[in-house]
Short mmCIF file of C-alpha atoms and ligand atoms in Angstrom, two decimals:
data_model
loop_
_atom_site.label_atom_id
_atom_site.label_comp_id
_atom_site.label_asym_id
_atom_site.label_seq_id
_atom_site.Cartn_x
_atom_site.Cartn_y
_atom_site.Cartn_z
CA MET A 244 110.27 80.22 94.18
CA ASP A 245 111.57 79.64 97.69
CA ILE A 246 108.59 79.85 100.04
CA LYS A 247 110.82 81.27 102.76
CA THR A 248 111.34 84.36 100.58
CA ILE A 249 107.63 85.12 100.91
CA PHE A 250 107.87 85.32 104.70
CA ASP A 251 110.98 87.50 104.45
CA ASN A 252 109.11 89.75 102.01
CA ASN A 253 106.15 89.91 104.39
CA LYS A 254 108.37 91.02 107.26
CA LYS A 255 109.87 93.77 105.08
CA TRP A 256 106.40 94.88 104.03
CA VAL A 257 105.20 95.07 107.65
CA ASP A 258 108.26 97.15 108.62
CA GLU A 259 107.74 99.42 105.63
CA LYS A 260 104.07 100.05 106.47
CA LEU A 261 104.82 100.65 110.16
CA GLY A 262 107.65 102.98 109.20
CA LEU A 263 105.16 105.21 107.42
CA ASP A 264 102.33 104.86 109.92
CA LYS A 265 102.70 103.08 113.27
CA ASP A 266 98.91 102.58 113.46
CA TYR A 267 98.63 101.12 109.94
CA PHE A 268 97.57 97.62 110.97
CA LYS A 269 95.56 98.84 113.94
CA ASN A 270 93.49 100.96 111.55
CA LEU A 271 93.28 98.16 108.99
CA SER A 272 91.93 95.79 111.63
CA GLU A 273 89.06 98.11 112.49
CA GLY A 274 87.05 97.30 109.36
CA GLN A 275 86.74 97.79 105.64
CA SER A 276 84.70 100.18 103.54
CA PRO A 277 85.91 99.69 99.97
CA ASP A 278 84.22 101.77 97.28
CA ILE A 279 84.91 99.34 94.44
CA LEU A 280 84.08 95.72 93.75
CA TYR A 281 86.64 94.38 91.27
CA ILE A 282 85.91 91.17 89.37
CA GLY A 283 88.95 90.05 87.40
CA CYS A 284 90.83 87.06 86.03
CA SER A 285 92.91 84.69 88.18
CA ASP A 286 95.79 85.14 85.72
CA SER A 287 98.98 85.65 87.75
CA ARG A 288 99.96 88.64 85.59
CA VAL A 289 96.84 90.65 86.36
CA THR A 290 96.83 91.62 90.04
CA ALA A 291 94.02 93.98 90.94
CA GLU A 292 95.82 96.28 93.39
CA ASP A 293 98.92 96.71 91.24
CA ILE A 294 97.17 97.66 88.00
CA MET A 295 94.81 100.06 89.80
CA GLY A 296 97.50 101.49 92.09
CA ILE A 297 95.40 101.01 95.19
CA GLN A 298 96.07 99.89 98.75
CA PRO A 299 94.57 97.19 101.01
CA GLY A 300 91.07 98.25 102.03
CA GLU A 301 90.24 100.08 98.80
CA ALA A 302 88.73 97.31 96.66
CA PHE A 303 86.71 94.18 97.34
CA VAL A 304 88.20 91.65 94.94
CA HIS A 305 86.93 88.51 93.27
CA ARG A 306 89.01 86.65 90.71
CA ASN A 307 88.29 83.52 88.71
CA ILE A 308 89.25 82.06 85.33
CA ALA A 309 88.34 84.62 82.64
CA ASN A 310 86.55 87.04 85.02
CA MET A 311 83.22 85.31 84.71
CA VAL A 312 79.89 86.14 86.39
CA PRO A 313 77.78 83.00 85.83
CA ASN A 314 74.40 83.59 87.45
CA THR A 315 74.43 80.13 89.04
CA ASP A 316 77.89 80.47 90.57
CA LEU A 317 77.29 80.81 94.31
CA ASN A 318 80.79 82.20 94.81
CA VAL A 319 80.61 85.26 92.55
CA MET A 320 76.92 85.82 93.37
CA SER A 321 77.74 85.91 97.12
CA VAL A 322 80.58 88.34 96.49
CA ILE A 323 78.26 90.70 94.57
CA GLU A 324 75.49 90.43 97.18
CA TYR A 325 77.89 91.16 100.04
CA ALA A 326 79.75 93.99 98.31
CA VAL A 327 76.60 95.78 97.15
CA LYS A 328 74.19 95.18 100.02
CA TYR A 329 76.52 95.30 103.03
CA LEU A 330 79.72 97.07 101.96
CA LYS A 331 77.66 99.41 99.78
CA VAL A 332 80.26 99.81 97.05
CA SER A 333 79.57 102.57 94.51
CA HIS A 334 81.31 100.88 91.58
CA ILE A 335 81.45 97.36 90.19
CA VAL A 336 84.25 96.68 87.74
CA VAL A 337 84.53 93.65 85.49
CA CYS A 338 88.10 93.64 84.20
CA GLY A 339 89.21 91.26 81.47
CA HIS A 340 92.62 91.13 79.82
CA TYR A 341 94.02 90.49 76.38
CA TYR A 342 95.80 87.16 75.94
CA CYS A 343 93.48 85.54 78.49
CA GLY A 344 94.11 81.79 78.55
CA GLY A 345 90.52 81.05 79.54
CA VAL A 346 89.14 82.93 76.55
CA LYS A 347 91.71 81.27 74.27
CA ALA A 348 90.70 77.82 75.53
CA ALA A 349 87.04 78.60 74.80
CA MET A 350 87.98 79.36 71.19
CA GLN A 351 89.36 75.85 70.74
CA SER A 352 87.59 72.51 70.59
CA ALA A 353 89.74 70.64 73.14
CA ASP A 354 87.93 68.66 75.85
CA LEU A 355 89.26 70.10 79.12
CA GLY A 356 87.26 68.01 81.58
CA ILE A 357 85.94 69.91 84.59
CA LEU A 358 86.83 73.19 82.87
CA ASN A 359 84.27 72.50 80.11
CA PRO A 360 81.18 73.88 81.90
CA TRP A 361 83.10 76.97 83.00
CA LEU A 362 84.46 77.68 79.52
CA ARG A 363 81.04 77.01 78.02
CA ASN A 364 79.94 80.35 79.45
CA ILE A 365 82.52 81.99 77.17
CA ARG A 366 81.40 79.89 74.21
CA ASP A 367 77.90 81.28 74.89
CA VAL A 368 79.34 84.80 74.58
CA TYR A 369 80.81 83.77 71.22
CA ARG A 370 77.43 82.43 70.09
CA ILE A 371 75.61 85.64 71.09
CA HIS A 372 78.11 87.69 69.05
CA GLN A 373 78.90 85.13 66.35
CA ASN A 374 78.12 87.40 63.39
CA GLU A 375 80.51 90.08 64.54
CA LEU A 376 83.27 87.65 65.56
CA ASP A 377 83.09 85.47 62.44
CA ALA A 378 83.52 88.61 60.32
CA ILE A 379 86.96 89.23 61.89
CA THR A 380 89.49 87.32 59.79
CA ASN A 381 92.59 88.11 61.84
CA GLU A 382 92.74 85.48 64.62
CA GLU A 383 94.45 87.77 67.14
CA GLU A 384 91.92 90.55 66.55
CA LYS A 385 89.09 88.05 66.96
CA TYR A 386 90.64 86.82 70.21
CA LYS A 387 90.94 90.37 71.54
CA ARG A 388 87.38 91.21 70.55
CA LEU A 389 86.06 88.11 72.33
CA VAL A 390 87.89 89.27 75.47
CA GLU A 391 86.04 92.61 75.20
CA LEU A 392 82.66 91.07 74.44
CA ASN A 393 83.10 88.65 77.32
CA VAL A 394 83.63 91.60 79.69
CA GLN A 395 80.50 93.23 78.26
CA GLU A 396 78.40 90.09 78.76
CA GLN A 397 79.70 89.63 82.31
CA CYS A 398 78.62 93.23 83.01
CA VAL A 399 75.18 92.23 81.74
CA ASN A 400 75.27 89.27 84.15
CA VAL A 401 76.09 91.68 87.00
CA ILE A 402 73.11 93.83 86.03
CA LYS A 403 70.77 90.83 85.97
CA THR A 404 71.05 90.52 89.74
CA SER A 405 68.30 91.98 91.91
CA VAL A 406 70.79 93.43 94.40
CA VAL A 407 72.46 95.57 91.70
CA GLN A 408 69.14 96.66 90.17
CA THR A 409 67.87 97.68 93.62
CA ALA A 410 71.08 99.56 94.47
CA PHE A 411 70.89 101.38 91.13
CA ARG A 412 67.34 102.55 91.86
CA GLN A 413 67.92 103.42 95.51
CA ARG A 414 71.33 105.05 95.61
CA GLY A 415 72.90 104.84 92.16
CA ILE A 416 75.66 102.36 91.48
CA ALA A 417 77.89 102.16 88.42
CA VAL A 418 79.01 99.09 86.49
CA HIS A 419 82.21 99.37 84.44
CA GLY A 420 83.77 97.09 81.82
CA TRP A 421 87.54 97.32 81.49
CA VAL A 422 90.29 95.44 79.69
CA PHE A 423 93.87 95.27 80.89
CA ASP A 424 96.27 95.26 77.95
CA ILE A 425 99.15 93.08 79.11
CA HIS A 426 101.19 94.15 76.10
CA SER A 427 101.29 97.83 77.17
CA GLY A 428 100.25 97.69 80.83
CA GLY A 429 97.38 100.05 80.05
CA LEU A 430 93.86 99.83 81.39
CA ILE A 431 91.18 100.34 78.73
CA ASP A 432 87.68 101.52 79.64
CA LEU A 433 85.18 99.88 77.28
CA ASN A 434 82.84 102.78 78.14
CA ILE A 435 79.89 100.52 78.69
CA ASP A 436 76.81 102.68 79.02
CA PHE A 437 75.41 101.06 82.16
CA PRO A 438 71.98 102.78 82.31
CA LYS A 439 71.49 102.03 78.60
CA LEU A 440 72.54 98.42 79.06
CA LEU A 441 70.09 98.11 81.92
CA GLU A 442 67.35 99.65 79.78
CA ASN A 443 68.11 97.20 76.93
CA ILE A 444 67.71 94.12 79.10
CA MET A 445 64.96 95.55 81.33
CA GLU A 446 62.05 93.92 79.49
CA ILE A 447 63.42 90.43 80.18
CA TYR A 448 65.51 90.76 83.34
CA TYR A 449 63.85 93.53 85.38
CA LEU A 450 63.32 92.51 89.00
CA ASP A 451 61.24 94.56 91.38
CO1 LIG B 702 92.66 85.46 81.97
#
């Protein structure tokens, strides 16, 4: 890709926005109040705004390899804290996607250096759900199921945080687990029952 094209594209985009609303950037510069925190994969094919059909200002976005929420990762933990406590989002979405390279890598035994500790979090998801996953004989189906279970476990990681538990008690906040199906372009809601999930882990992870 010619980098110059990007600047040409940007100019076109600015003109297009101003053509529709001359105050577009003036309004945008006044602040943000997104209603959704979106945590997705860094995969170049899965861009948050495009798949959700939303505009700048509508979602606070965090992306990393395989849409992970490791509880010791200062980056994702800061994003959650800021989005929930200060931006006061009403929804937190963890969105995975089928054919995720990060999940695929975690299913193989290759030593990938600095990626090992990151991918180990996905191997932990496999271990938690080993009985179910080992029972799936079709490799592609197993791969897809691990993508789904990884989203579910990252939702659990979101719920483990005190800021989310407090927001749930004080004003109600919803946590959603989705999968983007690259093959069809469709967004699948895993219909994770957030209050039930919270109840299930309450005994161990409840923070007051
Ligand atoms: Co991915």
